[in-house]
XYZ file of C-alpha atoms in Angstrom:
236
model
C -15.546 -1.882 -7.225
C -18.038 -0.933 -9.895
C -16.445 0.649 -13.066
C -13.947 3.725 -11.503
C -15.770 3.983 -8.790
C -15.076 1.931 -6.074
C -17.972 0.389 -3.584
C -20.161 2.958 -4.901
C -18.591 6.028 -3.440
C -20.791 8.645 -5.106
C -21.080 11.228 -1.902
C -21.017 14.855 -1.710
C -16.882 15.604 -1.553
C -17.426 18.111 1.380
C -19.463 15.372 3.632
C -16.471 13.134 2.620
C -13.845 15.580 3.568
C -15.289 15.760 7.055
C -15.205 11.858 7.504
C -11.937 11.529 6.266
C -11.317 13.255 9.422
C -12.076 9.798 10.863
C -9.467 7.876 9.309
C -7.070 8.113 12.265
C -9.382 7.806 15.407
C -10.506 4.704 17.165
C -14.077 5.004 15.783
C -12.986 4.344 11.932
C -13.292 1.017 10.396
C -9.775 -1.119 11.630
C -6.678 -0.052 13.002
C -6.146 3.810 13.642
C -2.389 4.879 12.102
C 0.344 4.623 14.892
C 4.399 4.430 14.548
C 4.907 1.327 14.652
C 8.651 0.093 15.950
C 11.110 -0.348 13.354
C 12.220 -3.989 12.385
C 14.662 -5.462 14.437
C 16.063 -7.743 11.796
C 16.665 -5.326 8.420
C 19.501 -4.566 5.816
C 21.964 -1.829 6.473
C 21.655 1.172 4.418
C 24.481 1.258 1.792
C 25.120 2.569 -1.616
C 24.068 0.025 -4.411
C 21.487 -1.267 -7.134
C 18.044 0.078 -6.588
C 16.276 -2.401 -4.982
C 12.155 -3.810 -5.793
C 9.341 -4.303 -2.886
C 6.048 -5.628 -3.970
C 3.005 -5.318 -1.375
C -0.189 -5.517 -1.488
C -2.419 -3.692 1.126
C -5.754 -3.011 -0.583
C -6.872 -0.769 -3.225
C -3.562 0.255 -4.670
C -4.741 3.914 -5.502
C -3.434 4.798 -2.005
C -0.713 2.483 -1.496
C 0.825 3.729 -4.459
C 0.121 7.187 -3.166
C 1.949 6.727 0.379
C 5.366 5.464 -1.119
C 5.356 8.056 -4.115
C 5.773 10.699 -1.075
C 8.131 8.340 0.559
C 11.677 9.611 0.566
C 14.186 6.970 -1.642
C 11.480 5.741 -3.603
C 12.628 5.926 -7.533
C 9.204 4.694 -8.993
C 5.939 3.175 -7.423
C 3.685 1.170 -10.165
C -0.042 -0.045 -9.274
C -0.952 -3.726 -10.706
C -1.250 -6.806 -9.584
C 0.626 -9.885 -8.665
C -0.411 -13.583 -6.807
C -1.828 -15.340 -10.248
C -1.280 -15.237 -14.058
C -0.425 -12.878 -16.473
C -3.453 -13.981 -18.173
C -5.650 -12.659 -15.500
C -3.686 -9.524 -14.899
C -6.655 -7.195 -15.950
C -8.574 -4.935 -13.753
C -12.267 -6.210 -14.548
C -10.921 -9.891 -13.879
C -9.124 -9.103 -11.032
C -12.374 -7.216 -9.509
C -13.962 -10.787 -9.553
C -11.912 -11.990 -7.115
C -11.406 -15.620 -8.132
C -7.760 -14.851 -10.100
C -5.854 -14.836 -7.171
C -4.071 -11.194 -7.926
C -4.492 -8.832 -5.650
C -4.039 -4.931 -6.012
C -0.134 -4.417 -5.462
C 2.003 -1.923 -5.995
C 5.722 -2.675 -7.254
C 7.907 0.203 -5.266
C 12.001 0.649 -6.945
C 13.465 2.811 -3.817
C 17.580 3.749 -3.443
C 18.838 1.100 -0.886
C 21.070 4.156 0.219
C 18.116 6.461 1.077
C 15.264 3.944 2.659
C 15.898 0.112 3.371
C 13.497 -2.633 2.873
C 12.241 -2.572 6.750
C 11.676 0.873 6.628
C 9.362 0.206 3.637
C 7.415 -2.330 5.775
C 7.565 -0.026 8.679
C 5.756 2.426 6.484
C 3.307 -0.123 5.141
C 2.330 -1.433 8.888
C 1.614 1.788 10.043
C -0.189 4.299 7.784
C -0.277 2.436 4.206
C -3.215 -0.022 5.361
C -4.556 -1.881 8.098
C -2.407 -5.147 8.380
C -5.060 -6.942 10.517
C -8.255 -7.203 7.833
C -8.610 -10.427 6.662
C -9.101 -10.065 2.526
C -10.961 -6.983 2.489
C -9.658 -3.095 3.535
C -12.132 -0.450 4.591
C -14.585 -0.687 1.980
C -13.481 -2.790 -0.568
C -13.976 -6.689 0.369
C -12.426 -9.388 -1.431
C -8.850 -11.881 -1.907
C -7.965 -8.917 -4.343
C -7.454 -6.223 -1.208
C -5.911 -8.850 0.732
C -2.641 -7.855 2.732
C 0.209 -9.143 1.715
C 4.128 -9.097 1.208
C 5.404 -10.965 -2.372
C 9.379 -11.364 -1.528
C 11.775 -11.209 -4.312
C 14.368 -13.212 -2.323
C 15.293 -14.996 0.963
C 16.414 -11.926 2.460
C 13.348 -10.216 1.698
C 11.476 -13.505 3.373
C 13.270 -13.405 6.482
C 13.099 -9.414 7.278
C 9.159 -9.872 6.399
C 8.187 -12.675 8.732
C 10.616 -11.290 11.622
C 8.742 -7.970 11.394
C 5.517 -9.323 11.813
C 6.224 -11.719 14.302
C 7.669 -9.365 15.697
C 4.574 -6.999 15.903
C 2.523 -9.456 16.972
C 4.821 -10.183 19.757
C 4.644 -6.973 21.154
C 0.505 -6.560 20.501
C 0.859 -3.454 18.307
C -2.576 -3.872 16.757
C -5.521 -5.506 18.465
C -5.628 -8.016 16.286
C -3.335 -10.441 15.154
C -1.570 -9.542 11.828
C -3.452 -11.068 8.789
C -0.725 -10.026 6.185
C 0.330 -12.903 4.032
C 4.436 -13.037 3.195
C 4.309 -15.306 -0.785
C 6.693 -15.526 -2.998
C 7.107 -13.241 -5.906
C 6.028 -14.965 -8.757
C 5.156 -11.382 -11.021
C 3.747 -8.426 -11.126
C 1.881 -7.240 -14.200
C 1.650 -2.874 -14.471
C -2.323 -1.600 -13.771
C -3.931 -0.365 -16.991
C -2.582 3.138 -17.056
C -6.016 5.518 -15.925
C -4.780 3.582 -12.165
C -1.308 4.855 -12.333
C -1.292 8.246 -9.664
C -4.761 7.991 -9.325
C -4.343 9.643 -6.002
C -2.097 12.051 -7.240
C -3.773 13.090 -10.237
C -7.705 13.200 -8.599
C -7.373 14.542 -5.132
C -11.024 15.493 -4.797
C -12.263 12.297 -6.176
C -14.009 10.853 -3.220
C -13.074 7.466 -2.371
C -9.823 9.245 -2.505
C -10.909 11.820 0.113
C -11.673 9.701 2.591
C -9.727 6.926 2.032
C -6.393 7.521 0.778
C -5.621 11.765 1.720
C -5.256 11.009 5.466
C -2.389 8.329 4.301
C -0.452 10.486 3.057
C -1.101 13.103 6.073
C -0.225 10.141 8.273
C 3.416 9.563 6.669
C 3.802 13.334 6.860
C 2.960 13.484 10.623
C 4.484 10.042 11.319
C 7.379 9.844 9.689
C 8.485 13.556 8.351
C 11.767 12.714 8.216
C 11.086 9.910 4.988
C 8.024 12.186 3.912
C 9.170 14.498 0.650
C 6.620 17.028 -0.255
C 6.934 16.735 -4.079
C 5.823 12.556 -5.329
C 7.501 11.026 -7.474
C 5.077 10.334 -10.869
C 5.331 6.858 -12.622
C 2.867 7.396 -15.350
C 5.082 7.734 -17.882
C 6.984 4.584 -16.595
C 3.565 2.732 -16.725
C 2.921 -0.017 -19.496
């Protein structure tokens, strides 16, 4: 990325527009957005606690965006997790040698969505689980897919998914998603928090992160919600 803009996305918004289009056919750049299975190996809904996901699947600008119109999800935060606190800043983390990568820290009712159906969600329209440190446009560790577990529960439901997936050749690829443990996650400064949300005709956003969303809605309507939930405030 290069300042706000990311990979130099400086194109007219209507040409955009049209290739956003593209996102979910076979001629776009990885995986095209299918329904994916849902995990054999997940916890039972059930009233409690709210619980904490952490994933990382790219720029978080649209990560963040699919789960805020994800049904059960309390509060989605864009930042960064996999190295220090130190290093937790968006300039350093651009650089690609801190070992963060763009996350996005997702508090969802255990009642109203369980952890598998988070993954599920992630697999299949949040990014494309079989690029190797980069996604779409952006290239580097810091888009690197991957799943930071809070616990051993977490853990297991993670690496049964994806093996899982693999087994039954969802993608064309193998899945490159990593599954580390949760060591932190440090808040995004706040101009990243809704980003998608708050700058819908901002290009990258156009083409990048829009047909997400559309995906989760045509998808999955049944865990789409037509009004996001906004963290901003919540950001620090």
């Amino acid at each position: 990325m290069s300042g706000i803009a990311r990979n130099g996305w400086w194109v007219a918004p209507l040409a955009l527009a049209a290739l956003g289009l593209l996102w979910n056919t076979p001629g776009r750049s990885g995986e095209a957005a299918a329904v994916v299975a849902a995990p054999a190996l997940d916890n039972p809904k059930a009233a409690g606690p709210t619980q904490t996901a952490v994933l990382a699947g790219g720029c978080f600008w649209g990560v963040q965006g699919v789960y805020q119109y994800t049904r059960g999800v309390k509060k989605v935060l864009s930042g960064y997790s996999g190295g220090d606190r130190s290093t937790a800043e968006y300039e350093k983390v651009g650089t690609g040698r801190t070992g963060h990568a763009e996350s996005v820290e997702i508090v969802f009712d255990p009642k109203e969505v369980s952890y598998g159906e988070i993954l599920r969600i992630y697999f299949s329209v949040a990014h494309d689980p079989t690029q190797l440190d980069r996604q779409g446009p952006d290239v580097g560790t810091q888009y690197r897919s991957a799943i930071f577990y809070a616990d051993a529960q977490q853990k297991r439901i993670a690496e049964a998914y994806i093996a899982q997936l693999d087994k039954a050749r969802v993608f064309r690829k193998p899945i490159a998603t990593r599954v580390d443990a949760l060591k932190g996650f440090y808040p995004a400064e706040a101009y990243h928090q809704d980003f998608m949300i708050l700058n819908p005709r901002y290009p990258y956003i156009v083409i990048n992160d829009l047909p997400k969303v559309a995906n989760l809605k045509r998808l999955f309507p049944e865990q789409y919600r037509d009004k996001p939930v906004m963290t901003t405030a919540s950001a620090s």
